[in-house]
Amino acid sequence: MTITKAINSLAVLTVGILVLAACDDGGTIPEPPIRAIKPFYVSELAGGQVRNFNGTVAASGTSTLSFSIGGTIKSITVNAGDRVTNGQALATLDEAPYKLDVDAARSQLNAAKATLATQKTELKRQKDLYDRGWVAKVVYDQALLSFESSKEDLNYKQSKLSSAERDLTNTTLKAPYDGIIANRTAEPFAEISAGNPLFEINAKGALEVIISVPNTIVSRFTIGQPVKINSDQIARCGCQGRITEIGSVATAANAVTVKATLENPPANLIPGVSMNVFVALSDTENIDGYLLPLNAIAASTGEGTGYVFIFDEGSGSVKRVEIRGRAGRDNMVQVIEGVKAGDIVAAAGVSFLRDGQKVKLMGQLPK
């Protein structure tokens, strides 16, 4: 009996058993449990020279936050690790001294307005007298000079009030963008000076991986070069990235720092996690497909063809995709058509899967 006939007979027997079970249970077939699949993240190129580097995740957008004025810290509303949104209040200073400054500046402005009104009236009176020839020109000039001086004083007092109001507004420190508080260095009731750091904030979603590359091969790296990134510590982390920065100075270990920005990283990936970064060197030619484990591929009728099940995170299901490939190495198959970097492929038990079947990744709750 051929393998195909054996599989068909097994399928018929399975359907018969399910029908009998349905009859015994009042005609209702229970929903099968959601199968957990072992994921394989497509990343390793099949051809050319691919180097694997150990890297560490870091936030590509990091800012140190501080008050632009000094004073006593009144409150701090966030801790390290908290997620914050753009404009959210993070800490406040005691605003009482700054309210007094605003009140004083406003009083000075009102006094300047009154002085200007008086000088304006006096200038008009002196002009009328001068036009009639009853006062000397020097008297009129003095009145004009006093009026112009009052105008300048009014502008200065207006600026002083604006500055005092700005300082009062700055007693509240706000998040400049959506992100995560990476570090907090102050406590309430402490006296601080302008510019003293209070927080370090990492921009939301902006992550990069930092690797050290031997200076003998760093010339084969290029800005914008795609890389494949994954981690055994983070589920669903078969990521893609691009090199965005190449250092120009070697460290004591003759290594150069290279940074790669992640594209659409998973939400549970945070700075500090170790990653594997696969880089195809820039002079590599004839890169042809990707390496997949033999267990992830089910045979098809055509020569050199088969199919895999690709996991779709949006629907929580697998899609049956035909692939074309040839022999690889180390129990791996060189797939030249049907998959792309970043795909999540079922790495085992493919004979028990069907197109559109709901599944979950091992260690994860189903959607």
C-alpha angles and dihedrals in degrees: 000000000000124000091247092054091047091052091048092050091050090051092052092049091049092051091049092053091049092050092051091048090051092053092051091050100052096271097298119124109205119235110261116242116263108261120230114224130202106239127223116192113216107230115114113098115228098218137042129023113315120184124203119214130184112233142173127231116241134172111260091202111053128158134181111224125209140154116265088217134046130242146102118318107240100183144351116203103185139056134202110290096028118132113230136188131225110283096013114146111247104173141352136210126218100276098194096096091047093049088055089051090052092049092049092048091049091051091050090049092052090050090050091051090052092048091050091051090051093048090048091055091046092050091052091050093049091047092054090049092046092049088054091049094242097122133039120256091246089065092052091047090053091053091049091050091051091050093051090046090053090052092053091047090052091053090049092050090049090053090047091054091048090051092049091049090049091052090050090052090049092061084087116069112208135191110260092211143350110294150107127285103241098180140008121199106174141063133208119277093025119132112237137180127226110283097021107142116247104166143012113214128194118209114247114259095356103120134155136182119231118209135174115231125193110252089233093070104025090097087069091063120090135194110260093023111148119240135186117232131187141155134203088212097061122058116225092018104135093131137175125216145166131230108251104168135031118187121232099206127066120224126229089278091056090250129133123216114241125184128203122190115223119233114221097343118197116268093242094056111107135178116280098040117131116240139186113233120197115200127184105211114244096245093054113122135195096025100181119187132306137291117250128179115259091237091062093063128077118202121249133198096258122082112258092008135107139140140251134195114241118200117232111206093197096060099024090232139108127248122211108231127183115229137190122213151136140222115307130175139278095018089311127125123219104231111198099175136028105038136065137195112288096029115135109222129190103249100196143017094035091151089067095052130087134194112280094011116154111242141159132217116254110273094017133104115245119254 
